[in-house]
PDB file of C-alpha atoms in Angstrom:
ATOM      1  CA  UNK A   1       0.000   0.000   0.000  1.00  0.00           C
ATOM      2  CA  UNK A   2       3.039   2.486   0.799  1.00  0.00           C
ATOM      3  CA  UNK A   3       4.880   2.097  -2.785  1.00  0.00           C
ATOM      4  CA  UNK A   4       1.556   2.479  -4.105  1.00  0.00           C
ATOM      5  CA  UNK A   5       0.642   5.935  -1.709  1.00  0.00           C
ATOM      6  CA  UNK A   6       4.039   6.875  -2.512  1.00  0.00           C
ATOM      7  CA  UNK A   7       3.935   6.876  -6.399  1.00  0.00           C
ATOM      8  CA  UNK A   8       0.807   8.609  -6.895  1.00  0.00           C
ATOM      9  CA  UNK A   9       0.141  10.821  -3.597  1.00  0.00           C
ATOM     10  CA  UNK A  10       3.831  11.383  -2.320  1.00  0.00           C
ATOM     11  CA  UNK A  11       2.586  14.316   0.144  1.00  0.00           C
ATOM     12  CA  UNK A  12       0.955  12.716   2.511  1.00  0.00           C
ATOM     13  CA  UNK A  13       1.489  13.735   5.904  1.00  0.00           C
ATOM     14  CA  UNK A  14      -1.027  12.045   8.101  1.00  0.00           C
ATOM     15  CA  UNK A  15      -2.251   8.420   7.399  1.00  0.00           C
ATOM     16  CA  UNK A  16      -5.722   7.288   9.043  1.00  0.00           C
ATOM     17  CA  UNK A  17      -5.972   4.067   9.882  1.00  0.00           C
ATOM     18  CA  UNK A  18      -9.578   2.371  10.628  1.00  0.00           C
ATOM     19  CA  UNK A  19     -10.223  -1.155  11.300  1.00  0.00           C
ATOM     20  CA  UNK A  20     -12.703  -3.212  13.491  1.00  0.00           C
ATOM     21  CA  UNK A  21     -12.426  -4.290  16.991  1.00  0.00           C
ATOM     22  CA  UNK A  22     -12.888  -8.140  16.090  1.00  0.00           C
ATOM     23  CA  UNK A  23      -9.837 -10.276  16.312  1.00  0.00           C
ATOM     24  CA  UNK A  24      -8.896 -10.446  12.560  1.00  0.00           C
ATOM     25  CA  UNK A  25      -9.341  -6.324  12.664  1.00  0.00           C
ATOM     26  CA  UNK A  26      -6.945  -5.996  15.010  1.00  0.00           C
ATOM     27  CA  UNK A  27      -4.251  -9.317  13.729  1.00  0.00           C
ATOM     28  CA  UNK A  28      -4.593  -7.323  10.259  1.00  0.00           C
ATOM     29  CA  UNK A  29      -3.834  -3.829  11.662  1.00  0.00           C
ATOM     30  CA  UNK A  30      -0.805  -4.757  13.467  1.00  0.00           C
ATOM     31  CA  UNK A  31       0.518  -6.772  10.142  1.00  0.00           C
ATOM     32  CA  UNK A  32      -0.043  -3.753   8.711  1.00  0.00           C
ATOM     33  CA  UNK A  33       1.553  -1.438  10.820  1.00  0.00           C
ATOM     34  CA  UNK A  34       4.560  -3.668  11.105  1.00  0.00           C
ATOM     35  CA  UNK A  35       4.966  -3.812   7.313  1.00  0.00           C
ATOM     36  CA  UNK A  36       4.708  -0.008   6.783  1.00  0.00           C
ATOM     37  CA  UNK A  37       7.321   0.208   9.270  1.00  0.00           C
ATOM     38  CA  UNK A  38       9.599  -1.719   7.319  1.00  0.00           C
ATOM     39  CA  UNK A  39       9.850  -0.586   4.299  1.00  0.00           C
ATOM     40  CA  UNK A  40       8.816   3.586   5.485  1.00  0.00           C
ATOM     41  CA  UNK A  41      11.011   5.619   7.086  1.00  0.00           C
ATOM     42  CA  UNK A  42       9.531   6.434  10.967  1.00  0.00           C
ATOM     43  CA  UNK A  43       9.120   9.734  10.476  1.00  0.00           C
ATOM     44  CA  UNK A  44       7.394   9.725   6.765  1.00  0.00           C
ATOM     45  CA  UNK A  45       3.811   9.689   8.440  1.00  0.00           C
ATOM     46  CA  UNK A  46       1.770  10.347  11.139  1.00  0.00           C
ATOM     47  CA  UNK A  47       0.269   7.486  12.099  1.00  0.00           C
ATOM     48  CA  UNK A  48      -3.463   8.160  13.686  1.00  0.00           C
ATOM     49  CA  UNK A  49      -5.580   4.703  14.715  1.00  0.00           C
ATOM     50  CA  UNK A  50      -9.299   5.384  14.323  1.00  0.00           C
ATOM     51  CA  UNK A  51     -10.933   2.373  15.260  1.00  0.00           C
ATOM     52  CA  UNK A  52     -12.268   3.728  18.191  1.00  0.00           C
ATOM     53  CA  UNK A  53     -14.717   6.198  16.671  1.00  0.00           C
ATOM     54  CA  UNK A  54     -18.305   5.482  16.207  1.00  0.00           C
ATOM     55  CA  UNK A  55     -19.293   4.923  12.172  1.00  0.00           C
ATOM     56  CA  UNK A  56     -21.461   8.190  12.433  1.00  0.00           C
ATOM     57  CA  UNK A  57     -18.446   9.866  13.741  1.00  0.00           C
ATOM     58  CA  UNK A  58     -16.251   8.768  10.942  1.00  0.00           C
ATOM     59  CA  UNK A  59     -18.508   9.664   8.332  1.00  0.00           C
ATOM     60  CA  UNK A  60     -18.461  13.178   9.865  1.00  0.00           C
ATOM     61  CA  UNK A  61     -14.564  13.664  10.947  1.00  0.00           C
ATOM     62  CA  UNK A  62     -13.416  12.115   7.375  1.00  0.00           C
ATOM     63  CA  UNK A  63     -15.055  14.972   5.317  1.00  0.00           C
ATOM     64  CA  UNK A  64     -12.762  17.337   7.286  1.00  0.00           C
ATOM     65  CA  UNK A  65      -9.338  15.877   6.695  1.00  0.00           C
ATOM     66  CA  UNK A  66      -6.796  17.717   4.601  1.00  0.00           C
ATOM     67  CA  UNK A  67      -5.474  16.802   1.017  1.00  0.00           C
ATOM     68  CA  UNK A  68      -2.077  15.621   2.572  1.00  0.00           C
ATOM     69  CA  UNK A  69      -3.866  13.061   4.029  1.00  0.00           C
ATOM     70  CA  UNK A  70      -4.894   9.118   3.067  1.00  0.00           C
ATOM     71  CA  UNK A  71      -7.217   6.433   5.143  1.00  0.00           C
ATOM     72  CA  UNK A  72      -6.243   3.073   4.397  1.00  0.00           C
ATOM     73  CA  UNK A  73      -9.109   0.710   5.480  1.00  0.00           C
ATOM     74  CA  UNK A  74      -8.356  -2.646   6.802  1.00  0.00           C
ATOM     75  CA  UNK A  75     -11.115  -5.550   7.713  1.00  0.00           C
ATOM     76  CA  UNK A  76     -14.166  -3.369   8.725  1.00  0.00           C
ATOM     77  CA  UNK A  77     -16.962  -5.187   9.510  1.00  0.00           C
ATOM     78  CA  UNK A  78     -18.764  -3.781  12.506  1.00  0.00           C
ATOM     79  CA  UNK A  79     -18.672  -0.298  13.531  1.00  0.00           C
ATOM     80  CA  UNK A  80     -17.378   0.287  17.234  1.00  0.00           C
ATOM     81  CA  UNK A  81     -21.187   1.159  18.273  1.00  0.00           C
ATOM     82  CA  UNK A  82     -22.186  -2.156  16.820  1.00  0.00           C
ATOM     83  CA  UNK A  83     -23.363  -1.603  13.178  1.00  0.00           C
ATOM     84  CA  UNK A  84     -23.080  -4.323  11.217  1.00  0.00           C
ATOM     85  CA  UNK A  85     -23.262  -3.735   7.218  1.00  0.00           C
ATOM     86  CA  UNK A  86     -20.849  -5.729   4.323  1.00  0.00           C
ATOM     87  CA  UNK A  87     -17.814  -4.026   4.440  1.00  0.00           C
ATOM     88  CA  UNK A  88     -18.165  -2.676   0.754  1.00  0.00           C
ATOM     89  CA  UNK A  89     -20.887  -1.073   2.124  1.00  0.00           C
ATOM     90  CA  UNK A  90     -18.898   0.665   5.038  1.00  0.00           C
ATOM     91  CA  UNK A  91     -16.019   1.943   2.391  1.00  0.00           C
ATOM     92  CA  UNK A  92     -18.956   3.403   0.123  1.00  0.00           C
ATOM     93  CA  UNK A  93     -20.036   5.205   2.204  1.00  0.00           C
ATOM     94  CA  UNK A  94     -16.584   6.739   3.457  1.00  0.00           C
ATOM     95  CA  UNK A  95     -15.591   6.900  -0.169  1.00  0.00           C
ATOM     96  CA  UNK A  96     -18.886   8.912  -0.661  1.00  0.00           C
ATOM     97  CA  UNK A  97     -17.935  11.528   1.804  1.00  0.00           C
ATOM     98  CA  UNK A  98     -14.060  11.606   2.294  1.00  0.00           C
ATOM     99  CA  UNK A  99     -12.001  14.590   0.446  1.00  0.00           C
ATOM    100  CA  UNK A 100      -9.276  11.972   0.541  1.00  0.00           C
ATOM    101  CA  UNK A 101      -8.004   8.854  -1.533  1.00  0.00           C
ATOM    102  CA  UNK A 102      -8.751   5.155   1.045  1.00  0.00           C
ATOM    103  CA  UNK A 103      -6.639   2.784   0.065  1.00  0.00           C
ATOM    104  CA  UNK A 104      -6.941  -1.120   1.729  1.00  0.00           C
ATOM    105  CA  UNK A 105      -5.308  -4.708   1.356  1.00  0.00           C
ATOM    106  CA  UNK A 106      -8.764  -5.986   1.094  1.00  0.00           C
ATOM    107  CA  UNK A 107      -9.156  -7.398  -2.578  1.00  0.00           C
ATOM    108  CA  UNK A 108     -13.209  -7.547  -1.911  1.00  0.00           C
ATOM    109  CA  UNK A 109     -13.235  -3.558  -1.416  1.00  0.00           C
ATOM    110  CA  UNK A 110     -11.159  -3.285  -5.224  1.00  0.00           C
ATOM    111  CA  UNK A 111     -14.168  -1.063  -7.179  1.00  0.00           C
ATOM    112  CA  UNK A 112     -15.836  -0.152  -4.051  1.00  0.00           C
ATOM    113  CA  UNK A 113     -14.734   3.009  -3.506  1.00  0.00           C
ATOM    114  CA  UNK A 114     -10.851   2.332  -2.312  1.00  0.00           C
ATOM    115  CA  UNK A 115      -8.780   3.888  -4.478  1.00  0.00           C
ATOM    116  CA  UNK A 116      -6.480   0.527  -4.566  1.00  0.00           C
ATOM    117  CA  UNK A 117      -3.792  -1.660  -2.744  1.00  0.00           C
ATOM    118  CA  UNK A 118      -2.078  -4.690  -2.463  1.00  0.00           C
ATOM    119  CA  UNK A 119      -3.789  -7.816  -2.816  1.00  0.00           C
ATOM    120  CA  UNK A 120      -3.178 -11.246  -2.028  1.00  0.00           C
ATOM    121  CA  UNK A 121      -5.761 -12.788  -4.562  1.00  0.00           C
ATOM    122  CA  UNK A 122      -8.001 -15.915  -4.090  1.00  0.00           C
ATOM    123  CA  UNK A 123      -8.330 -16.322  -7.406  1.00  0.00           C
ATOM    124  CA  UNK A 124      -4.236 -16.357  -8.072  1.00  0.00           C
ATOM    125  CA  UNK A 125      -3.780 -18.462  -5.185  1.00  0.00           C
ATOM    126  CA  UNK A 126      -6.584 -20.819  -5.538  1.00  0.00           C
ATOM    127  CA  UNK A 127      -4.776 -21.511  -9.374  1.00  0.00           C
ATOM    128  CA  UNK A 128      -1.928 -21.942  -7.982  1.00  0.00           C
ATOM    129  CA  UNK A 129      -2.883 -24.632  -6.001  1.00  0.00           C
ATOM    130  CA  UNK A 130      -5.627 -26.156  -8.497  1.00  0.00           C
ATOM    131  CA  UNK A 131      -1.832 -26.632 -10.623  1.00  0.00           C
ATOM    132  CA  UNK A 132      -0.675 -28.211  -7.302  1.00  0.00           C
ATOM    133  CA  UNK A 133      -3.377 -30.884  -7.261  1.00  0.00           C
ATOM    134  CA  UNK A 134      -3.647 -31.431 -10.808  1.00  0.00           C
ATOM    135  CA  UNK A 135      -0.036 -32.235 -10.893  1.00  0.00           C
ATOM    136  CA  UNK A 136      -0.177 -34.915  -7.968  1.00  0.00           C
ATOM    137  CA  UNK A 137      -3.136 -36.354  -8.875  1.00  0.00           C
ATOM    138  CA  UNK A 138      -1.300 -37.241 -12.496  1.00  0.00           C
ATOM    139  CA  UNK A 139       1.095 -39.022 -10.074  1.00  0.00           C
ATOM    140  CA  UNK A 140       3.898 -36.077  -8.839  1.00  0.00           C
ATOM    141  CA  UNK A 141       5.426 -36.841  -5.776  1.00  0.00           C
ATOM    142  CA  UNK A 142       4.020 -33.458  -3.601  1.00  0.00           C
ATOM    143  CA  UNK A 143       7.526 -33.542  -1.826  1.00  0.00           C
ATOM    144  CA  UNK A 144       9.414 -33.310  -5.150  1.00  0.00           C
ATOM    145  CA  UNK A 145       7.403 -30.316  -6.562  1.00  0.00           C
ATOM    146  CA  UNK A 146       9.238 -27.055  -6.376  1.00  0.00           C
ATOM    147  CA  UNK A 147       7.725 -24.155  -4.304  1.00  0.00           C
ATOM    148  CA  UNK A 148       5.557 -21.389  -6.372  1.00  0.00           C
ATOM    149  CA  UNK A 149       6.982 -19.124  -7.129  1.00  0.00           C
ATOM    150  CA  UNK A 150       4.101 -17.161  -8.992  1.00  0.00           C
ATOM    151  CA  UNK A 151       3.524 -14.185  -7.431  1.00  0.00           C
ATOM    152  CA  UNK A 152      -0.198 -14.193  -5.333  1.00  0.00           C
ATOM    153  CA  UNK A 153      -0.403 -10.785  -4.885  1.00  0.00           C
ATOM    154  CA  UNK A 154      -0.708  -7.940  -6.949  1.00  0.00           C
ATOM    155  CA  UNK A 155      -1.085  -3.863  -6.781  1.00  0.00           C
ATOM    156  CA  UNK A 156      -4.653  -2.548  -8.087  1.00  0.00           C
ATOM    157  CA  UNK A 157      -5.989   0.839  -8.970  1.00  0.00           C
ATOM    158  CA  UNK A 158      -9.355   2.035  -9.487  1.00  0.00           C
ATOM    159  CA  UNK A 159      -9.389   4.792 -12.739  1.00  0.00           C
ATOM    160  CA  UNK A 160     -12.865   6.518 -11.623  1.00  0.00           C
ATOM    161  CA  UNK A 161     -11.182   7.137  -7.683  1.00  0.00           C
ATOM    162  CA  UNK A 162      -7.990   8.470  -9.560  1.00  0.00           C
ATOM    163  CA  UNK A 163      -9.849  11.085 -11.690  1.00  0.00           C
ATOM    164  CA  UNK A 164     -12.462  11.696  -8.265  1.00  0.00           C
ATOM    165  CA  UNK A 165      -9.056  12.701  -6.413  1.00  0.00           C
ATOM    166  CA  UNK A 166      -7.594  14.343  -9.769  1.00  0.00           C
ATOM    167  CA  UNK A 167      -4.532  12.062  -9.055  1.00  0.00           C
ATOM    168  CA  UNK A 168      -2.042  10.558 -12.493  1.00  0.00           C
ATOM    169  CA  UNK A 169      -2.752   7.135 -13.380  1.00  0.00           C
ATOM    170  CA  UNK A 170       0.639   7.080 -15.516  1.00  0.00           C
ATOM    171  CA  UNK A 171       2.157   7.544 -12.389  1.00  0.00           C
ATOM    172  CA  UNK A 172       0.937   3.846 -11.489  1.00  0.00           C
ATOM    173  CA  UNK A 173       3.991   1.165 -11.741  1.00  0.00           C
ATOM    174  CA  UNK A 174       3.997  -0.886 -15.033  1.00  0.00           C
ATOM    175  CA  UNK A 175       1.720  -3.960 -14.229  1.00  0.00           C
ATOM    176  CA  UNK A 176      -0.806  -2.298 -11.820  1.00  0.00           C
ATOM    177  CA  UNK A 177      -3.836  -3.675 -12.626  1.00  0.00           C
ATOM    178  CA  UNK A 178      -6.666  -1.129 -13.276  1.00  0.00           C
ATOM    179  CA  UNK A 179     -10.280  -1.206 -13.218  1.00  0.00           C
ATOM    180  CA  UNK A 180     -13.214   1.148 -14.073  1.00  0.00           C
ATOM    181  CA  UNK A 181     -10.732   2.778 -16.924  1.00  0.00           C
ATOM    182  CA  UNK A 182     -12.824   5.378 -18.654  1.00  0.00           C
ATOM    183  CA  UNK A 183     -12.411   4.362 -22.402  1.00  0.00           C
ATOM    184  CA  UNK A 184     -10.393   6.733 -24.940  1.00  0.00           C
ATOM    185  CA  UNK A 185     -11.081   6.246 -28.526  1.00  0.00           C
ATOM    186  CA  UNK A 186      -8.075   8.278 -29.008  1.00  0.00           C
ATOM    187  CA  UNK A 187      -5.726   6.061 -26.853  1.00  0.00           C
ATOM    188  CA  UNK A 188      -7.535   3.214 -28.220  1.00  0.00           C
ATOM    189  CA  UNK A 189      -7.853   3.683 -31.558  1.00  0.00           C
ATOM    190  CA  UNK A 190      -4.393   5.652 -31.840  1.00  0.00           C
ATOM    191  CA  UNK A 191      -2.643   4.392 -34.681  1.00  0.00           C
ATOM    192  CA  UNK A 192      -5.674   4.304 -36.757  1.00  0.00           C
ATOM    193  CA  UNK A 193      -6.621   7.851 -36.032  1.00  0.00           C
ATOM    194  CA  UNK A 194      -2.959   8.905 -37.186  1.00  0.00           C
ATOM    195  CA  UNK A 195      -3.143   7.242 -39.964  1.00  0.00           C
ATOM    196  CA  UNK A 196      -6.898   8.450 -40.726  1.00  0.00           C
ATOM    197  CA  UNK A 197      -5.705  12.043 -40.158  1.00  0.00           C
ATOM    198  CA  UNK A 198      -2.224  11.748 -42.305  1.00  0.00           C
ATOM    199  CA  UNK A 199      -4.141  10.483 -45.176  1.00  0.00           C
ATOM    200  CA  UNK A 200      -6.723  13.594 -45.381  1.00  0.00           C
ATOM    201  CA  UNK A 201      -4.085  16.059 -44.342  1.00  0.00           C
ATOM    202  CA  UNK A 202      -2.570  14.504 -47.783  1.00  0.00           C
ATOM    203  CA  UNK A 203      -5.569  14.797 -49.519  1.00  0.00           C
TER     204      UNK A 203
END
């Protein structure tokens, strides 16, 4: 989430961090927070933990944060008052409301109002091992098959949060996997609109 943060919103000053009180919530915080800390220099962010606010209270306090500032949402499934809605639900509605980009390592929250993040994938993962099986069940040994080395994981953006936030999606590394791209005829019909123009300029 950092390399991402860092390529296309290198000013941020003050990172918001909300999660849930339930034991995953807090297990996938702390992974968080550890990872950030290795690979960000300590005094890159300020770190501020908002798990303890009421829902109502986020929806409020988020619309007044500053453009140097990010959320990244991590496994929020019941408010600290006790509402329960599907998380995509939760991030809408901060998404609706927040002046600022949310970023998350939840894949499910991908096109739901994050503007991206790394993501360990089911779907990668579950291939990888569906290769796995198919390859011991046509007699492999499973102790003589190599470890994967496919990567699992991969960094997403979301094109309609990048224009919301007016933020470059060619500053995105080469590979990041973007969804609700608005479509260019131009950029996708390049070479034959060249070509189209070059031949009536000739003519």
């Amino acid at each position: 989430v950092s390399t991402l943060m860092d390529r296309i919103q290198p000013n941020i000053h003050n990172l918001y961090v909300i999660h849930d009180q339930s034991e995953s919530g807090i297990n996938t915080s702390n992974k968080f927070y550890q990872a950030l800390e290795s690979v960000t220099p300590t005094d890159k962010y300020s770190t501020l933990d908002w798990s303890d606010k009421p829902f109502d209270s986020l929806l409020k306090d988020v619309r007044n944060l500053d453009k140097q500032s990010a959320i990244v949402l991590i496994s929020y499934n019941i408010s600290v008052d006790g509402q329960v809605l599907p998380p995509e639900m939760f991030c809408r509605q901060l998404s609706d409301v927040s002046p600022v980009p949310i970023y998350s390592v939840d894949e499910f929250l991908f096109g739901n109002g994050i503007i991206g993040g790394c993501f360990l994938s089911g779907r990668l993962h579950g291939e990888q091992v569906a290769k796995l099986g198919v390859q011991i069940l046509n007699g492999a040994d499973a102790d003589s098959i190599p470890h994967v080395v496919e990567a699992t994981a991969y960094t997403g953006a979301d094109d309609e949060m990048l224009r919301k936030y007016d933020l470059d999606k060619h500053l995105l590394e080469p590979g990041t996997v973007i969804v609700n791209e608005q479509f260019s005829f131009f950029e996708t019909y390049r070479t034959l609109v060249l070509v189209t123009v070059t031949i009536i300029s000739v003519l």
